[in-house]
Coordinates of C-alpha atoms in Angstrom, one line a residue:
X12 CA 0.0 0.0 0.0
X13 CA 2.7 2.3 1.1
X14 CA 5.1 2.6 -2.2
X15 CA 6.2 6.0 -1.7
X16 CA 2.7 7.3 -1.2
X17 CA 1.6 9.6 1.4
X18 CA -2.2 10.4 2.4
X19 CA -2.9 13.6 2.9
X20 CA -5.5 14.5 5.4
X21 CA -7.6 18.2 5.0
X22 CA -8.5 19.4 9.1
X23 CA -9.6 22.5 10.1
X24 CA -6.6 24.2 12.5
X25 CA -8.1 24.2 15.6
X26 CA -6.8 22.5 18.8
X27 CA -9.6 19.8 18.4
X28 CA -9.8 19.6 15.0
X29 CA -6.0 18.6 14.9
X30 CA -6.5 16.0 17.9
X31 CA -9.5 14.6 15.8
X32 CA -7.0 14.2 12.4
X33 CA -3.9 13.2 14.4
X34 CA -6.3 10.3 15.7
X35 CA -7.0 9.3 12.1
X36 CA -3.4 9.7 11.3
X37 CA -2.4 7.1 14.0
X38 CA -4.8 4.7 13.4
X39 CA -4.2 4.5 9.3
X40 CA -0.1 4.0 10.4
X41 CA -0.6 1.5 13.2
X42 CA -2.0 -0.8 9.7
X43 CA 0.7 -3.2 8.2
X44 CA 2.3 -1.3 4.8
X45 CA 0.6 1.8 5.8
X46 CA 1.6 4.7 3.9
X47 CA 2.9 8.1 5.1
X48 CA 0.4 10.3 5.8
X49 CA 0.7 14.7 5.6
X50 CA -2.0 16.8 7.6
X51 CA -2.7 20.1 5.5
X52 CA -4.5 23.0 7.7
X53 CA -7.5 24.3 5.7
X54 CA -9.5 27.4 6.7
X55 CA -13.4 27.2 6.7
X56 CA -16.3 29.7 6.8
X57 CA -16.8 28.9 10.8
X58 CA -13.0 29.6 11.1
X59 CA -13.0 33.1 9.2
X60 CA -16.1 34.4 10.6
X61 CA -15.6 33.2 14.5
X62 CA -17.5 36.7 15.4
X63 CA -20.4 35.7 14.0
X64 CA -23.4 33.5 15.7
X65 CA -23.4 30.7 13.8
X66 CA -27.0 31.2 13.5
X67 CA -26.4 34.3 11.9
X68 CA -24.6 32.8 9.2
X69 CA -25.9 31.9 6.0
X70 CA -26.3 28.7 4.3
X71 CA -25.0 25.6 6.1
X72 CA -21.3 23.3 6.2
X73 CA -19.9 26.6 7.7
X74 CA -16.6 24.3 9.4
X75 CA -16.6 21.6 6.4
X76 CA -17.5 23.1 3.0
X77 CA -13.7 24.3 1.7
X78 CA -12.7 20.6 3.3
X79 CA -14.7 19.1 1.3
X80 CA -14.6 21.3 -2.0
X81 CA -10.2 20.6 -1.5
X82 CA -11.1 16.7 -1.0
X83 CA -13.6 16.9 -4.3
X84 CA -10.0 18.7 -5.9
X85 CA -7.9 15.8 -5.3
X86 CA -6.1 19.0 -3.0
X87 CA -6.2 16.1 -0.1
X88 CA -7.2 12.5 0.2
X89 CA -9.0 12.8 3.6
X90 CA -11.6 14.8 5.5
X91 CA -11.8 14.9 9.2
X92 CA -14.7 16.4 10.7
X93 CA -16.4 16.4 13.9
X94 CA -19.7 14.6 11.9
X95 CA -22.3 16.5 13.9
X96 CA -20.9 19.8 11.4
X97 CA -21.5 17.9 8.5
X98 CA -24.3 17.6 6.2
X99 CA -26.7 15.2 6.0
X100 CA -26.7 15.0 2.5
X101 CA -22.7 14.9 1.6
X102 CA -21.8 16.2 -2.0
X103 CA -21.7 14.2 -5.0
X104 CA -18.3 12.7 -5.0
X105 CA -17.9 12.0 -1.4
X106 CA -18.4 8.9 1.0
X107 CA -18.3 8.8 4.5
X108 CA -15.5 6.5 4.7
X109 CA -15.2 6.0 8.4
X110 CA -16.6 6.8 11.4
X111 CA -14.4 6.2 15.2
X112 CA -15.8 5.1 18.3
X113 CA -17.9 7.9 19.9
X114 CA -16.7 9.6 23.1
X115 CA -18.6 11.0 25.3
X116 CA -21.5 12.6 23.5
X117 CA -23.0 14.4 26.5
X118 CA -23.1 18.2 27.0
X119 CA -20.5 19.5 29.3
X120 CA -20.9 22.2 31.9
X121 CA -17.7 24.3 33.4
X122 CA -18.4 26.9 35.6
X123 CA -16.4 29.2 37.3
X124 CA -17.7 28.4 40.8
X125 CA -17.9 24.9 40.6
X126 CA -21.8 24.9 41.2
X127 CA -23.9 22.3 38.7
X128 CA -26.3 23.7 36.6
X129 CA -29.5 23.0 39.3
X130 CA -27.3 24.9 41.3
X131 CA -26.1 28.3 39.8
X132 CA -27.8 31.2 41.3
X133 CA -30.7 33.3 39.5
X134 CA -29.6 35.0 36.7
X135 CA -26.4 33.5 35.9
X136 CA -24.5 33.9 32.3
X137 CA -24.2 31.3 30.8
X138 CA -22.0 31.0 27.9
X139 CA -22.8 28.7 23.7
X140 CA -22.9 29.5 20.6
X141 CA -25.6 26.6 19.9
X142 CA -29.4 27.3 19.5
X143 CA -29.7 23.6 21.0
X144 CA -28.1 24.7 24.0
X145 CA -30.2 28.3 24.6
X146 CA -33.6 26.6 24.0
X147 CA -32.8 23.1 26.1
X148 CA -31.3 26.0 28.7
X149 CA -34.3 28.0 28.6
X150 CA -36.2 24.7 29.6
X151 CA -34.2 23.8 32.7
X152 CA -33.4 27.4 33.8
X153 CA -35.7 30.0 32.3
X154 CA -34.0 32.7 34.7
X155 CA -30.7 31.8 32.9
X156 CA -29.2 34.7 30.7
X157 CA -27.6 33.0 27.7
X158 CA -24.5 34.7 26.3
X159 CA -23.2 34.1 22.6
X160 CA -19.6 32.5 23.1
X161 CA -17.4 31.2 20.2
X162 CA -13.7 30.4 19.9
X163 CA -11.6 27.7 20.6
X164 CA -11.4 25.5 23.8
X165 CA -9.2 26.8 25.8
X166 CA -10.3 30.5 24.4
X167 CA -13.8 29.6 25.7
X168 CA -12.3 28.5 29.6
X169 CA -9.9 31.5 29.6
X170 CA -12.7 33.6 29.0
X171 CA -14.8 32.0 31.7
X172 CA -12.2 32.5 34.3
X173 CA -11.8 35.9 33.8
X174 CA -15.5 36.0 34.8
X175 CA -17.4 37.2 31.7
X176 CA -19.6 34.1 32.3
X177 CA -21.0 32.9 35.4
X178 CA -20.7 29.1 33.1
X179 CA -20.3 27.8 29.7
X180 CA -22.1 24.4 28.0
X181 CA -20.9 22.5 25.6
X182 CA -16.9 22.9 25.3
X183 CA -15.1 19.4 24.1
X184 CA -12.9 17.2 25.8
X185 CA -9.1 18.3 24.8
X186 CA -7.5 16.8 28.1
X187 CA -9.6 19.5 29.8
X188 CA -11.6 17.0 32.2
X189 CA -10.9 19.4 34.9
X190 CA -12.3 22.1 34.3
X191 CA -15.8 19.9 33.7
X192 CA -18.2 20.6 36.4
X193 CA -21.3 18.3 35.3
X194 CA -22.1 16.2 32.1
X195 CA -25.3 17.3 31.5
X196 CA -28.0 14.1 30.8
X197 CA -29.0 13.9 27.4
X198 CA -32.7 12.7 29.3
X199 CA -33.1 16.9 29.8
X200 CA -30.2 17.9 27.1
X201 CA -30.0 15.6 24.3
X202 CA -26.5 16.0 22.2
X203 CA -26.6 17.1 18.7
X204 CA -26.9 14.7 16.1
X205 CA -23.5 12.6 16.2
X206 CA -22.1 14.3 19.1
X207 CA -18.8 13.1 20.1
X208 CA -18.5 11.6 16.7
X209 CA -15.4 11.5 14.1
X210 CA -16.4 11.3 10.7
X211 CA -13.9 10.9 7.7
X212 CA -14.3 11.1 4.0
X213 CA -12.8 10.2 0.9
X214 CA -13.5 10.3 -2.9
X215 CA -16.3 7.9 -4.3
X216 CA -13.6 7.0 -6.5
X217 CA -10.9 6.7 -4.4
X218 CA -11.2 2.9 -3.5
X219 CA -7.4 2.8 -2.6
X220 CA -7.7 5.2 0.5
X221 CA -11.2 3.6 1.0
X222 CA -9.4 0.3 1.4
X223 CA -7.5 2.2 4.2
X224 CA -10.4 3.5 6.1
X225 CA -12.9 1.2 6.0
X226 CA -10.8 -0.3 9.0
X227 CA -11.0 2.6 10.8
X228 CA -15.1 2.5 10.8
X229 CA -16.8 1.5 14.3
X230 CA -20.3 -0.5 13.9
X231 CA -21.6 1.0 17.1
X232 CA -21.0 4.7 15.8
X233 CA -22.0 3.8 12.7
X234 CA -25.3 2.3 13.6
X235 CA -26.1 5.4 16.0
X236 CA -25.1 8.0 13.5
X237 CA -27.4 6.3 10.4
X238 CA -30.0 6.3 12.9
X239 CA -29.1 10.0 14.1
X240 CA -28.6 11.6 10.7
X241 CA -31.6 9.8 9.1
X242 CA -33.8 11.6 11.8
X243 CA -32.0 14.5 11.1
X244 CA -31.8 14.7 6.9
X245 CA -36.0 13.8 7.0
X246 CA -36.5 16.7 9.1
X247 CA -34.5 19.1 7.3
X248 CA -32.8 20.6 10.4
X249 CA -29.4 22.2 10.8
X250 CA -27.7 23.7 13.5
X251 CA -29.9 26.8 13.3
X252 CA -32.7 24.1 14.8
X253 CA -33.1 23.1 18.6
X254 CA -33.0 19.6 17.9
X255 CA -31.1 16.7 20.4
X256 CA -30.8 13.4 19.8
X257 CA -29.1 9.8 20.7
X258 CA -29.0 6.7 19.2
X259 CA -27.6 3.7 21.5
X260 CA -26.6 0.1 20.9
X261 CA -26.9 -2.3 24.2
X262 CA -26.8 -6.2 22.7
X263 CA -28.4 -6.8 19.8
X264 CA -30.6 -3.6 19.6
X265 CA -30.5 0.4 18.7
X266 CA -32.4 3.3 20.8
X267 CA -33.3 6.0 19.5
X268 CA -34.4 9.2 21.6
X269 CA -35.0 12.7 19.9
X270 CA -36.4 16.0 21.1
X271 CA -37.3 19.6 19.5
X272 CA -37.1 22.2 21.8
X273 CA -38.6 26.1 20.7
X274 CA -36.0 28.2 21.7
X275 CA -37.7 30.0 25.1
X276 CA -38.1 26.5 26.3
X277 CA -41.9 26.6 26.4
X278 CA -42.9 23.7 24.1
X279 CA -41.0 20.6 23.1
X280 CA -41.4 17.6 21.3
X281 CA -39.8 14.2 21.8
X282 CA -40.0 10.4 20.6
X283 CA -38.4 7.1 20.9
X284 CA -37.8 4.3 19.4
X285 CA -36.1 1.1 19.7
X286 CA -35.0 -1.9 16.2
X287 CA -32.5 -4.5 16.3
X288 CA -29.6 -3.4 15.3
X289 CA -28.8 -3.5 11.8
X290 CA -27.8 -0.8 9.0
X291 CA -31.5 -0.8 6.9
X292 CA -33.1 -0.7 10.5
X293 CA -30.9 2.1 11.6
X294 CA -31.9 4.1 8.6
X295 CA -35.4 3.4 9.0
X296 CA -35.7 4.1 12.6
X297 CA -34.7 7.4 12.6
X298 CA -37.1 8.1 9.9
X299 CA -39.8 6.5 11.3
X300 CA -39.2 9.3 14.2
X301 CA -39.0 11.9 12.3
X302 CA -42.5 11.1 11.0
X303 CA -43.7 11.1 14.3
X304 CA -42.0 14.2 15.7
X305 CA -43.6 15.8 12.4
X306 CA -47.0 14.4 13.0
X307 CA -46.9 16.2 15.9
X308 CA -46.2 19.5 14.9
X309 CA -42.2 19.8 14.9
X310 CA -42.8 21.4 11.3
X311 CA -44.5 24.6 12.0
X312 CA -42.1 24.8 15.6
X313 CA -39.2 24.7 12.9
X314 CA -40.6 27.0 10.9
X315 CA -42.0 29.5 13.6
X316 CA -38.2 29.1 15.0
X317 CA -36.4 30.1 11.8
X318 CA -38.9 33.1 11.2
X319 CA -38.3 34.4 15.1
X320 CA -34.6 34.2 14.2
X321 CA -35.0 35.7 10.8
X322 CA -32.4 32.4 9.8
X323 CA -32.8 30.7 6.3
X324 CA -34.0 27.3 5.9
X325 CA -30.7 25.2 5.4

């Protein structure tokens, strides 16, 4: 396999998005005749406008689009994304070669006190750049005052300690388990679709670096994100939408639990579902849920959602 060749891997340049491609990296050399393998740093939309809400921005891909449009240019072999940023529907060209064990997918909450969420005091700041976040918040803690907060990892905690919030939600696990005050349950805050998640693509054409990753791919992760993305691509959701979900495999069968929430955290929507635990089932389980969450009005709280925010359908 190796004969001189080296794989070269696109990544975004941020502290996690390099520990997410250096993880690919290691696990395509630790394979017998692996070739040499090149990560190249590629600026995306989410990186050059880290000001911005992400709600705010237009369209949808914002941390995977120029990854994948280099990939689709034969500018690098791989794509590694944190697969809850990347569309449902991936261009023509591209397959989701691989996907690594999930970590943790759960919501984490630092705050500068030490106090878990239940326990904050009235009022406090509470820092996330997610719509997810603000509107499962708004459930648990109406009196909360939700803060936009973007940047890196560490950026995120420095700016915590300095005491511009009172908390933050949702920062990644970089060797940071520290500064984690409480994994929040996904029963109250469900984790975006494919939270905790590596995804990696190649080329459709590409079968030699396909041969490479499809030893990489985890059937547990896979069979949760089908599930997860399924539920996801039939309700035509994108980050701009408060929507959780977690698919689980225990034995020979796949859970499925999924919840719209509007953004004040007055009404909400959820379902589950349970199939054995197969690829066609996967699929057609988080379909079936999306059906029901639809049949139940998550439409027009979508649609009533994306008008409040003035945000354009994905």
């Amino acid at each position: 396999m190796s004969g001189g060749r080296t794989v070269r891997i696109g990544t975004r340049a941020s502290a996690l998005a390099l520990w997410q491609a250096r993880e690919v990296a290691a696990r395509i050399a630790a394979q017998p005749d692996a070739p040499a393998v090149e990560l190249v740093h590629i600026r995306t939309t989410g990186d050059q406008q880290a000001d911005v809400p992400l709600w705010q921005v237009g369209g949808r891909a914002f941390f995977t689009r120029e990854i994948d449009r280099a990939l689709l240019a034969a500018e690098v072999d791989v794509a590694v994304h944190s697969l809850k940023d990347l569309p449902t529907q991936l261009d023509e060209g591209l397959v989701l070669a691989a996907l690594l064990p999930r970590a943790d997918p759960r919501d984490a909450l630092v705050s500068r006190s030490g106090a878990a969420l239940a326990q904050l005091p009235a009022g406090a700041r509470i820092g996330t750049s997610s719509l997810r976040r603000r509107a499962f918040l708004a459930r648990l803690r109406p009196d909360a005052v939700p803060l936009e907060l973007r940047g890196n990892v560490p950026t995120r905690i420095e700016r915590l300690q300095r005491g511009e919030y009172d908390a933050a939600a949702g920062l990644a696990r970089l060797d940071l388990a520290q500064h984690v005050t409480e994994f929040l349950s996904p029963d109250s805050f469900p984790p975006a679709v494919s939270q905790g998640v590596i995804g990696v693509c190649a080329r459709s054409g590409d079968t030699e670096t396909q041969r490479l990753l499809v030893a990489l791919d985890d059937r547990e992760a896979r069979l949760a994100a089908t599930a997860e993305r399924a539920l996801l691509r039939r309700l035509e959701g994108g980050c701009q939408v408060p929507l959780g979900a977690l698919a689980t495999v225990q034995g020979g069968d796949l859970s499925l639990m999924a919840c719209i929430c509007a953004l004040d955290g007055a009404r909400q929507l959820s379902a589950r579902g349970q199939t054995p635990a197969v690829d066609a089932a996967a699929e057609a389980l988080g379909v079936r849920l999306a059906e029901e969450l639809l049949a139940r009005g998550a439409a027009d709280l979508m649609a009533k959602e994306r008008e409040a925010r003035a945000v354009e359908p994905p």
